[in-house]
PDB file of C-alpha atoms in Angstrom:
ATOM      1  CA  MET A 295       2.920  -8.346 -28.510  1.00 41.00           C
ATOM      2  CA  ARG A 296       1.875 -11.680 -29.966  1.00 43.00           C
ATOM      3  CA  LEU A 297      -1.525 -13.252 -29.946  1.00 59.00           C
ATOM      4  CA  ALA A 298      -0.492 -15.981 -27.518  1.00 81.00           C
ATOM      5  CA  ALA A 299      -0.487 -13.580 -24.595  1.00 90.00           C
ATOM      6  CA  HIS A 300      -2.395 -12.908 -21.413  1.00 94.00           C
ATOM      7  CA  VAL A 301      -3.026  -9.248 -20.719  1.00 95.00           C
ATOM      8  CA  TYR A 302      -4.115  -7.906 -17.333  1.00 97.00           C
ATOM      9  CA  GLN A 303      -4.639  -4.472 -15.886  1.00 97.00           C
ATOM     10  CA  ILE A 304      -5.212  -3.387 -12.325  1.00 97.00           C
ATOM     11  CA  TYR A 305      -5.523  -0.024 -10.564  1.00 96.00           C
ATOM     12  CA  ILE A 306      -3.807   0.284  -7.206  1.00 96.00           C
ATOM     13  CA  ALA A 307      -4.168   3.094  -4.668  1.00 96.00           C
ATOM     14  CA  ALA A 308      -0.403   3.559  -4.254  1.00 97.00           C
ATOM     15  CA  THR A 309       2.359   5.523  -5.935  1.00 96.00           C
ATOM     16  CA  PRO A 310       4.199   4.094  -8.970  1.00 97.00           C
ATOM     17  CA  GLU A 311       7.344   3.938  -6.773  1.00 96.00           C
ATOM     18  CA  GLN A 312       5.560   1.762  -4.197  1.00 97.00           C
ATOM     19  CA  VAL A 313       4.270  -0.560  -6.924  1.00 98.00           C
ATOM     20  CA  TRP A 314       7.761  -0.714  -8.440  1.00 98.00           C
ATOM     21  CA  ALA A 315       9.180  -1.792  -5.083  1.00 98.00           C
ATOM     22  CA  ALA A 316       6.432  -4.424  -4.714  1.00 98.00           C
ATOM     23  CA  ILE A 317       7.408  -5.978  -8.061  1.00 98.00           C
ATOM     24  CA  THR A 318      11.194  -5.772  -7.827  1.00 98.00           C
ATOM     25  CA  GLU A 319      12.059  -6.136  -4.129  1.00 98.00           C
ATOM     26  CA  SER A 320      12.038  -9.464  -2.331  1.00 97.00           C
ATOM     27  CA  GLU A 321      10.774  -8.023   0.973  1.00 96.00           C
ATOM     28  CA  TRP A 322       7.560  -7.319  -0.917  1.00 97.00           C
ATOM     29  CA  THR A 323       7.342 -10.239  -3.361  1.00 97.00           C
ATOM     30  CA  ARG A 324       7.550 -12.882  -0.670  1.00 94.00           C
ATOM     31  CA  ARG A 325       4.452 -11.425   0.959  1.00 95.00           C
ATOM     32  CA  TYR A 326       2.119 -11.785  -2.032  1.00 94.00           C
ATOM     33  CA  PHE A 327       3.901 -13.812  -4.762  1.00 95.00           C
ATOM     34  CA  HIS A 328       3.455 -17.348  -3.395  1.00 92.00           C
ATOM     35  CA  THR A 329       6.239 -16.501  -0.899  1.00 93.00           C
ATOM     36  CA  THR A 330       8.843 -16.279  -3.697  1.00 96.00           C
ATOM     37  CA  SER A 331      11.800 -13.885  -3.623  1.00 97.00           C
ATOM     38  CA  PHE A 332      14.728 -12.903  -5.853  1.00 98.00           C
ATOM     39  CA  VAL A 333      17.954 -14.662  -4.910  1.00 97.00           C
ATOM     40  CA  GLU A 334      19.906 -11.552  -6.008  1.00 97.00           C
ATOM     41  CA  PRO A 335      18.400  -8.088  -6.511  1.00 97.00           C
ATOM     42  CA  PRO A 336      17.297  -8.012 -10.176  1.00 98.00           C
ATOM     43  CA  GLN A 337      19.508  -6.042 -12.584  1.00 98.00           C
ATOM     44  CA  GLN A 338      18.918  -5.082 -16.187  1.00 98.00           C
ATOM     45  CA  GLY A 339      20.533  -7.489 -18.624  1.00 98.00           C
ATOM     46  CA  LYS A 340      21.343 -10.029 -15.892  1.00 98.00           C
ATOM     47  CA  PRO A 341      19.890 -13.469 -15.222  1.00 98.00           C
ATOM     48  CA  TYR A 342      17.599 -13.842 -12.229  1.00 98.00           C
ATOM     49  CA  LEU A 343      16.221 -16.650 -10.126  1.00 98.00           C
ATOM     50  CA  THR A 344      13.326 -16.620  -7.699  1.00 98.00           C
ATOM     51  CA  VAL A 345      12.869 -19.224  -4.975  1.00 97.00           C
ATOM     52  CA  GLY A 346      10.134 -20.193  -2.540  1.00 95.00           C
ATOM     53  CA  VAL A 347      10.555 -20.107   1.255  1.00 92.00           C
ATOM     54  CA  ASP A 348      11.831 -23.676   1.101  1.00 92.00           C
ATOM     55  CA  GLY A 349      14.633 -22.485  -1.221  1.00 93.00           C
ATOM     56  CA  ARG A 350      13.309 -24.412  -4.214  1.00 95.00           C
ATOM     57  CA  PRO A 351      13.626 -22.647  -7.585  1.00 97.00           C
ATOM     58  CA  ALA A 352      10.371 -21.015  -8.737  1.00 97.00           C
ATOM     59  CA  VAL A 353      11.177 -19.060 -11.916  1.00 97.00           C
ATOM     60  CA  ASP A 354      14.343 -18.050 -13.759  1.00 97.00           C
ATOM     61  CA  GLY A 355      15.220 -15.967 -16.800  1.00 98.00           C
ATOM     62  CA  ILE A 356      16.822 -12.701 -17.837  1.00 98.00           C
ATOM     63  CA  ILE A 357      15.846  -9.167 -16.822  1.00 98.00           C
ATOM     64  CA  GLU A 358      15.564  -7.617 -20.265  1.00 98.00           C
ATOM     65  CA  GLU A 359      14.440  -4.180 -19.186  1.00 98.00           C
ATOM     66  CA  MET A 360      14.413  -2.421 -15.832  1.00 98.00           C
ATOM     67  CA  GLN A 361      13.316   1.183 -15.966  1.00 98.00           C
ATOM     68  CA  ARG A 362      12.049   2.787 -12.765  1.00 97.00           C
ATOM     69  CA  PRO A 363       8.935   4.922 -13.095  1.00 96.00           C
ATOM     70  CA  ALA A 364       9.888   8.602 -13.295  1.00 93.00           C
ATOM     71  CA  ALA A 365       7.902  11.827 -13.622  1.00 86.00           C
ATOM     72  CA  GLY A 366       5.777  11.422 -16.728  1.00 84.00           C
ATOM     73  CA  LEU A 367       7.450   8.140 -17.693  1.00 93.00           C
ATOM     74  CA  PRO A 368       6.043   4.691 -17.021  1.00 96.00           C
ATOM     75  CA  GLY A 369       8.154   2.110 -15.230  1.00 98.00           C
ATOM     76  CA  ARG A 370       9.065  -1.003 -17.216  1.00 98.00           C
ATOM     77  CA  PHE A 371      10.178  -4.346 -15.850  1.00 98.00           C
ATOM     78  CA  VAL A 372      10.588  -7.016 -18.528  1.00 98.00           C
ATOM     79  CA  GLN A 373      11.695 -10.510 -17.649  1.00 98.00           C
ATOM     80  CA  THR A 374      11.927 -13.748 -19.587  1.00 98.00           C
ATOM     81  CA  TRP A 375      10.016 -16.422 -17.730  1.00 97.00           C
ATOM     82  CA  HIS A 376      11.130 -20.005 -17.409  1.00 97.00           C
ATOM     83  CA  THR A 377       9.062 -21.993 -14.936  1.00 95.00           C
ATOM     84  CA  ARG A 378      11.022 -24.060 -12.435  1.00 96.00           C
ATOM     85  CA  TYR A 379       8.287 -24.953  -9.940  1.00 93.00           C
ATOM     86  CA  ASP A 380       6.842 -27.749 -12.040  1.00 93.00           C
ATOM     87  CA  PRO A 381       8.847 -30.351 -14.014  1.00 93.00           C
ATOM     88  CA  GLU A 382       6.347 -30.455 -16.892  1.00 93.00           C
ATOM     89  CA  LEU A 383       6.298 -26.668 -17.290  1.00 94.00           C
ATOM     90  CA  GLU A 384      10.066 -26.552 -16.927  1.00 96.00           C
ATOM     91  CA  GLY A 385      10.349 -28.410 -20.245  1.00 96.00           C
ATOM     92  CA  GLU A 386       8.684 -25.536 -22.122  1.00 96.00           C
ATOM     93  CA  PRO A 387      10.730 -22.672 -23.637  1.00 96.00           C
ATOM     94  CA  PRO A 388      10.941 -19.313 -21.831  1.00 97.00           C
ATOM     95  CA  SER A 389       8.099 -16.841 -22.296  1.00 97.00           C
ATOM     96  CA  ARG A 390       8.149 -13.114 -21.486  1.00 97.00           C
ATOM     97  CA  VAL A 391       6.526 -11.089 -18.705  1.00 98.00           C
ATOM     98  CA  GLU A 392       6.249  -7.326 -19.190  1.00 98.00           C
ATOM     99  CA  TRP A 393       5.169  -5.041 -16.359  1.00 98.00           C
ATOM    100  CA  THR A 394       4.229  -1.448 -17.146  1.00 98.00           C
ATOM    101  CA  ILE A 395       3.668   0.825 -14.145  1.00 98.00           C
ATOM    102  CA  GLU A 396       2.061   4.159 -14.825  1.00 96.00           C
ATOM    103  CA  SER A 397       0.561   6.936 -12.735  1.00 96.00           C
ATOM    104  CA  ALA A 398      -3.209   7.142 -13.251  1.00 94.00           C
ATOM    105  CA  GLY A 399      -3.803  10.280 -11.209  1.00 90.00           C
ATOM    106  CA  GLU A 400      -3.121  11.410  -7.660  1.00 88.00           C
ATOM    107  CA  GLY A 401      -2.221   8.377  -5.529  1.00 91.00           C
ATOM    108  CA  LEU A 402      -3.394   5.904  -8.168  1.00 95.00           C
ATOM    109  CA  THR A 403      -1.250   3.624 -10.305  1.00 97.00           C
ATOM    110  CA  ARG A 404      -2.172   1.530 -13.293  1.00 97.00           C
ATOM    111  CA  VAL A 405      -0.304  -1.740 -13.625  1.00 97.00           C
ATOM    112  CA  ARG A 406      -0.415  -3.580 -16.907  1.00 97.00           C
ATOM    113  CA  LEU A 407       0.958  -7.078 -17.139  1.00 97.00           C
ATOM    114  CA  VAL A 408       1.504  -8.854 -20.434  1.00 96.00           C
ATOM    115  CA  HIS A 409       2.612 -12.468 -20.315  1.00 96.00           C
ATOM    116  CA  GLY A 410       3.527 -13.184 -23.920  1.00 94.00           C
ATOM    117  CA  ASN A 411       5.685 -15.396 -26.128  1.00 94.00           C
ATOM    118  CA  LEU A 412       3.578 -18.303 -24.981  1.00 94.00           C
ATOM    119  CA  GLU A 413       3.046 -19.866 -28.440  1.00 93.00           C
ATOM    120  CA  GLN A 414       5.332 -22.806 -27.672  1.00 93.00           C
ATOM    121  CA  SER A 415       4.291 -23.076 -24.022  1.00 94.00           C
ATOM    122  CA  PRO A 416       0.671 -24.254 -23.861  1.00 93.00           C
ATOM    123  CA  LEU A 417       1.028 -25.746 -20.364  1.00 94.00           C
ATOM    124  CA  THR A 418       2.486 -22.521 -18.985  1.00 94.00           C
ATOM    125  CA  TRP A 419      -0.233 -20.590 -20.844  1.00 93.00           C
ATOM    126  CA  GLN A 420      -2.882 -22.572 -18.971  1.00 92.00           C
ATOM    127  CA  ASN A 421      -1.014 -22.617 -15.660  1.00 93.00           C
ATOM    128  CA  VAL A 422      -0.471 -18.862 -15.289  1.00 94.00           C
ATOM    129  CA  LYS A 423      -3.833 -17.765 -16.758  1.00 91.00           C
ATOM    130  CA  ASP A 424      -5.736 -17.521 -13.463  1.00 90.00           C
ATOM    131  CA  GLY A 425      -2.589 -17.381 -11.334  1.00 93.00           C
ATOM    132  CA  TRP A 426      -1.783 -13.841 -12.408  1.00 96.00           C
ATOM    133  CA  VAL A 427      -5.249 -12.618 -11.436  1.00 95.00           C
ATOM    134  CA  TRP A 428      -4.637 -13.817  -7.910  1.00 92.00           C
ATOM    135  CA  ILE A 429      -1.092 -12.395  -7.768  1.00 95.00           C
ATOM    136  CA  LEU A 430      -2.235  -8.963  -8.985  1.00 96.00           C
ATOM    137  CA  ASN A 431      -5.166  -8.831  -6.581  1.00 93.00           C
ATOM    138  CA  SER A 432      -2.950  -9.938  -3.731  1.00 93.00           C
ATOM    139  CA  MET A 433      -0.360  -7.264  -4.573  1.00 96.00           C
ATOM    140  CA  LYS A 434      -3.095  -4.621  -4.664  1.00 95.00           C
ATOM    141  CA  THR A 435      -4.520  -5.760  -1.346  1.00 92.00           C
ATOM    142  CA  LEU A 436      -1.062  -5.788   0.263  1.00 95.00           C
ATOM    143  CA  LEU A 437      -0.204  -2.279  -0.953  1.00 96.00           C
ATOM    144  CA  GLU A 438      -3.590  -0.855   0.000  1.00 95.00           C
ATOM    145  CA  THR A 439      -4.185  -2.563   3.340  1.00 92.00           C
ATOM    146  CA  GLY A 440      -0.795  -3.819   4.495  1.00 90.00           C
ATOM    147  CA  HIS A 441      -1.992  -7.429   4.306  1.00 86.00           C
ATOM    148  CA  PRO A 442      -1.965  -9.824   1.336  1.00 83.00           C
ATOM    149  CA  LEU A 443      -5.085 -11.763   0.341  1.00 78.00           C
ATOM    150  CA  PRO A 444      -5.740 -14.671   2.671  1.00 74.00           C
ATOM    151  CA  ARG A 445      -5.398 -18.084   1.060  1.00 66.00           C
ATOM    152  CA  VAL A 446      -8.626 -19.008  -0.660  1.00 56.00           C
ATOM    153  CA  ARG A 447     -10.454 -21.987   0.758  1.00 53.00           C
ATOM    154  CA  ASP A 448     -11.406 -24.541  -1.867  1.00 50.00           C
ATOM    155  CA  ASP A 449     -14.996 -24.564  -3.068  1.00 49.00           C
ATOM    156  CA  GLU A 450     -15.884 -27.678  -1.180  1.00 46.00           C
ATOM    157  CA  SER A 451     -15.015 -26.268   2.217  1.00 48.00           C
ATOM    158  CA  VAL A 452     -16.883 -23.039   1.403  1.00 47.00           C
ATOM    159  CA  ALA A 453     -19.919 -25.085   0.392  1.00 47.00           C
ATOM    160  CA  GLU A 454     -19.663 -27.084   3.599  1.00 48.00           C
ATOM    161  CA  SER A 455     -19.471 -24.016   5.803  1.00 50.00           C
ATOM    162  CA  VAL A 456     -22.526 -22.534   4.077  1.00 51.00           C
ATOM    163  CA  SER A 457     -24.592 -25.679   4.350  1.00 46.00           C
ATOM    164  CA  SER A 458     -23.583 -26.542   7.902  1.00 41.00           C
TER     165      SER A 458
ATOM    166  CA  MET B  10     -18.874   5.624 -10.552  1.00 50.00           C
ATOM    167  CA  GLU B  11     -16.876   3.311  -8.309  1.00 62.00           C
ATOM    168  CA  GLN B  12     -15.353   0.390 -10.120  1.00 67.00           C
ATOM    169  CA  GLY B  13     -17.647  -2.330  -8.779  1.00 75.00           C
ATOM    170  CA  GLY B  14     -20.631  -0.332 -10.056  1.00 86.00           C
ATOM    171  CA  GLN B  15     -19.034   0.057 -13.472  1.00 90.00           C
ATOM    172  CA  VAL B  16     -18.370  -3.677 -13.654  1.00 93.00           C
ATOM    173  CA  PHE B  17     -21.971  -4.578 -12.819  1.00 93.00           C
ATOM    174  CA  ARG B  18     -23.291  -2.000 -15.262  1.00 94.00           C
ATOM    175  CA  ALA B  19     -21.036  -3.296 -18.017  1.00 96.00           C
ATOM    176  CA  LEU B  20     -22.023  -6.904 -17.336  1.00 94.00           C
ATOM    177  CA  ALA B  21     -25.748  -6.108 -17.159  1.00 95.00           C
ATOM    178  CA  ASP B  22     -26.008  -5.961 -20.947  1.00 96.00           C
ATOM    179  CA  PRO B  23     -26.307  -9.314 -22.772  1.00 96.00           C
ATOM    180  CA  THR B  24     -24.476  -8.021 -25.865  1.00 96.00           C
ATOM    181  CA  ARG B  25     -21.523  -6.901 -23.766  1.00 97.00           C
ATOM    182  CA  ARG B  26     -21.439 -10.298 -22.101  1.00 97.00           C
ATOM    183  CA  ALA B  27     -21.405 -11.837 -25.596  1.00 97.00           C
ATOM    184  CA  VAL B  28     -18.460  -9.599 -26.526  1.00 97.00           C
ATOM    185  CA  LEU B  29     -16.601 -10.808 -23.424  1.00 97.00           C
ATOM    186  CA  ASP B  30     -17.474 -14.418 -24.307  1.00 96.00           C
ATOM    187  CA  SER B  31     -16.077 -13.848 -27.774  1.00 96.00           C
ATOM    188  CA  LEU B  32     -12.817 -12.487 -26.313  1.00 96.00           C
ATOM    189  CA  PHE B  33     -12.717 -15.332 -23.810  1.00 93.00           C
ATOM    190  CA  SER B  34     -12.713 -17.878 -26.637  1.00 91.00           C
ATOM    191  CA  ARG B  35     -10.377 -15.785 -28.801  1.00 93.00           C
ATOM    192  CA  ASP B  36      -8.439 -13.110 -26.984  1.00 93.00           C
ATOM    193  CA  GLY B  37      -6.754 -10.198 -28.773  1.00 93.00           C
ATOM    194  CA  GLN B  38      -9.350  -9.531 -31.506  1.00 95.00           C
ATOM    195  CA  THR B  39      -9.365  -6.345 -33.562  1.00 96.00           C
ATOM    196  CA  LEU B  40     -12.451  -4.160 -33.945  1.00 97.00           C
ATOM    197  CA  ASN B  41     -13.019  -5.607 -37.429  1.00 96.00           C
ATOM    198  CA  GLU B  42     -12.849  -9.159 -36.143  1.00 96.00           C
ATOM    199  CA  LEU B  43     -15.316  -8.326 -33.388  1.00 97.00           C
ATOM    200  CA  CYS B  44     -17.661  -6.617 -35.860  1.00 97.00           C
ATOM    201  CA  ASP B  45     -17.643  -9.813 -37.940  1.00 96.00           C
ATOM    202  CA  GLN B  46     -18.789 -11.734 -34.860  1.00 94.00           C
ATOM    203  CA  PHE B  47     -21.758  -9.405 -34.411  1.00 95.00           C
ATOM    204  CA  PRO B  48     -23.156  -8.798 -37.905  1.00 95.00           C
ATOM    205  CA  GLU B  49     -26.465  -7.594 -36.460  1.00 95.00           C
ATOM    206  CA  MET B  50     -24.719  -4.614 -34.872  1.00 95.00           C
ATOM    207  CA  THR B  51     -23.296  -1.503 -36.491  1.00 96.00           C
ATOM    208  CA  ARG B  52     -19.611  -0.747 -36.141  1.00 96.00           C
ATOM    209  CA  PHE B  53     -20.563   2.219 -33.977  1.00 97.00           C
ATOM    210  CA  GLY B  54     -22.650  -0.057 -31.744  1.00 96.00           C
ATOM    211  CA  VAL B  55     -19.748  -2.445 -31.225  1.00 97.00           C
ATOM    212  CA  MET B  56     -17.437   0.490 -30.457  1.00 97.00           C
ATOM    213  CA  LYS B  57     -19.891   1.858 -27.892  1.00 97.00           C
ATOM    214  CA  HIS B  58     -20.077  -1.461 -26.086  1.00 98.00           C
ATOM    215  CA  LEU B  59     -16.281  -1.774 -26.176  1.00 98.00           C
ATOM    216  CA  SER B  60     -15.884   1.655 -24.634  1.00 97.00           C
ATOM    217  CA  VAL B  61     -18.181   0.739 -21.708  1.00 97.00           C
ATOM    218  CA  LEU B  62     -16.203  -2.485 -21.214  1.00 97.00           C
ATOM    219  CA  THR B  63     -12.907  -0.575 -21.391  1.00 96.00           C
ATOM    220  CA  GLU B  64     -14.069   2.003 -18.840  1.00 95.00           C
ATOM    221  CA  ALA B  65     -14.963  -0.834 -16.480  1.00 96.00           C
ATOM    222  CA  ASN B  66     -11.422  -2.226 -17.047  1.00 95.00           C
ATOM    223  CA  LEU B  67     -12.974  -5.475 -18.336  1.00 97.00           C
ATOM    224  CA  VAL B  68     -11.403  -4.988 -21.757  1.00 97.00           C
ATOM    225  CA  ILE B  69      -7.892  -3.687 -22.337  1.00 96.00           C
ATOM    226  CA  THR B  70      -6.671  -2.443 -25.676  1.00 95.00           C
ATOM    227  CA  ALA B  71      -3.069  -2.811 -26.794  1.00 91.00           C
ATOM    228  CA  ARG B  72      -1.438  -1.742 -30.015  1.00 89.00           C
ATOM    229  CA  GLN B  73       0.560  -4.228 -32.032  1.00 83.00           C
ATOM    230  CA  GLY B  74       2.131  -2.131 -34.748  1.00 88.00           C
ATOM    231  CA  ARG B  75      -0.830  -0.487 -36.481  1.00 91.00           C
ATOM    232  CA  THR B  76      -3.314  -2.974 -35.131  1.00 92.00           C
ATOM    233  CA  LYS B  77      -5.337  -2.283 -32.013  1.00 94.00           C
ATOM    234  CA  ARG B  78      -6.257  -5.490 -30.217  1.00 94.00           C
ATOM    235  CA  HIS B  79      -8.784  -6.120 -27.469  1.00 96.00           C
ATOM    236  CA  TYR B  80      -8.080  -8.346 -24.493  1.00 96.00           C
ATOM    237  CA  LEU B  81     -10.383  -9.672 -21.794  1.00 96.00           C
ATOM    238  CA  ASN B  82      -9.181  -8.560 -18.349  1.00 96.00           C
ATOM    239  CA  PRO B  83     -10.453 -11.018 -15.715  1.00 93.00           C
ATOM    240  CA  VAL B  84      -9.075  -8.968 -12.781  1.00 94.00           C
ATOM    241  CA  PRO B  85     -12.173  -6.812 -11.999  1.00 92.00           C
ATOM    242  CA  ILE B  86     -14.504  -9.840 -12.042  1.00 89.00           C
ATOM    243  CA  GLU B  87     -12.308 -11.560  -9.494  1.00 86.00           C
ATOM    244  CA  GLN B  88     -12.260  -8.378  -7.394  1.00 84.00           C
ATOM    245  CA  VAL B  89     -16.052  -8.213  -7.335  1.00 84.00           C
ATOM    246  CA  ALA B  90     -16.179 -11.885  -6.346  1.00 80.00           C
ATOM    247  CA  ASN B  91     -13.503 -11.459  -3.646  1.00 74.00           C
ATOM    248  CA  ARG B  92     -15.206  -8.452  -2.194  1.00 72.00           C
ATOM    249  CA  TRP B  93     -18.510 -10.218  -2.201  1.00 68.00           C
ATOM    250  CA  ILE B  94     -17.099 -13.258  -0.478  1.00 66.00           C
ATOM    251  CA  SER B  95     -14.970 -11.495   2.113  1.00 63.00           C
ATOM    252  CA  LYS B  96     -17.456  -8.772   2.969  1.00 58.00           C
ATOM    253  CA  TYR B  97     -20.717 -10.647   2.896  1.00 59.00           C
ATOM    254  CA  ALA B  98     -19.966 -14.357   3.148  1.00 58.00           C
ATOM    255  CA  ALA B  99     -19.650 -14.389   6.924  1.00 55.00           C
ATOM    256  CA  ARG B 100     -22.842 -12.428   7.378  1.00 58.00           C
ATOM    257  CA  PHE B 101     -24.591 -14.502   4.725  1.00 58.00           C
ATOM    258  CA  THR B 102     -23.552 -17.729   6.383  1.00 57.00           C
ATOM    259  CA  SER B 103     -24.660 -16.555   9.807  1.00 59.00           C
ATOM    260  CA  ALA B 104     -27.959 -15.349   8.315  1.00 64.00           C
ATOM    261  CA  LEU B 105     -28.533 -18.806   6.839  1.00 63.00           C
ATOM    262  CA  VAL B 106     -27.771 -20.403  10.162  1.00 60.00           C
ATOM    263  CA  ALA B 107     -30.156 -18.012  11.887  1.00 65.00           C
ATOM    264  CA  LEU B 108     -32.826 -18.812   9.293  1.00 69.00           C
ATOM    265  CA  ASP B 109     -32.265 -22.500   9.836  1.00 66.00           C
ATOM    266  CA  ASP B 110     -32.664 -22.039  13.598  1.00 66.00           C
ATOM    267  CA  GLN B 111     -35.809 -19.998  13.051  1.00 69.00           C
ATOM    268  CA  VAL B 112     -37.337 -22.643  10.765  1.00 71.00           C
ATOM    269  CA  LEU B 113     -36.604 -25.300  13.339  1.00 65.00           C
ATOM    270  CA  ALA B 114     -38.058 -23.163  16.117  1.00 68.00           C
ATOM    271  CA  ASP B 115     -41.219 -22.522  14.071  1.00 71.00           C
ATOM    272  CA  GLN B 116     -41.601 -26.180  13.262  1.00 67.00           C
ATOM    273  CA  GLN B 117     -41.237 -27.417  16.766  1.00 59.00           C
ATOM    274  CA  PRO B 118     -44.444 -25.980  18.279  1.00 54.00           C
ATOM    275  CA  GLU B 119     -46.372 -27.361  15.311  1.00 50.00           C
ATOM    276  CA  GLU B 120     -44.837 -30.762  15.749  1.00 51.00           C
ATOM    277  CA  ARG B 121     -45.531 -30.551  19.425  1.00 47.00           C
ATOM    278  CA  GLY B 122     -49.110 -29.609  18.539  1.00 48.00           C
ATOM    279  CA  ARG B 123     -49.438 -32.607  16.241  1.00 51.00           C
ATOM    280  CA  ALA B 124     -47.988 -34.842  18.870  1.00 46.00           C
ATOM    281  CA  LYS B 125     -50.689 -33.860  21.324  1.00 42.00           C
TER     282      LYS B 125
END
């Protein structure tokens, strides 16, 4: 792990297998991950591409590691990350996203996300910083309640509804 | 303690907020680096604060070789905010509206009185 990394951790009331499915299967990702899905089911050592509902490329890279969680062993999903959803970010070199999925007791799973190798990608560093917080919270909410987080209204409209 | 409670407890202490601020401006610091930022505190004191922050999931530690680094985890703060907004915002807004109505209702008789 390098210094130019974002590190997040979230606890989810679900099994490691359910969390694994939420990260690696398109039926789940499109419900909480800005509607994006894998074009082909991800496979270790193979390139991947995710697209939005409109079919536009979102992210591409290589699946470097894909180890399902097993009894006593954490799940690992490691992907290089090359942004495709924004032309400016697309010009930056690939970074790396590492998911670690680990049982944290009966019915509870700890998910750690490290987005690293961002030294040469300052725009991506800034762009994903808060984005991951929302993605992780939305994944948690989806797994725990069956519904993803609703889209957040911008501050102005919240302020208006409070003052009106 | 439920997680929201742990987060509030961890954030209640000004030194712990300063530790988070320090990680916010420079993420991934070692214990030694953090101790240098807080010369008025003992190493044990810094470790105690870090353990409260870690229990609240506000700080995550990760090993890089032999080095243990500390990272700010913004996820629980967002969760507290989300919960606050989704659970209470509607009620809060309607309470404000009700208050507004009440103020208006209270004012009106007075104004009527003045008008007489």
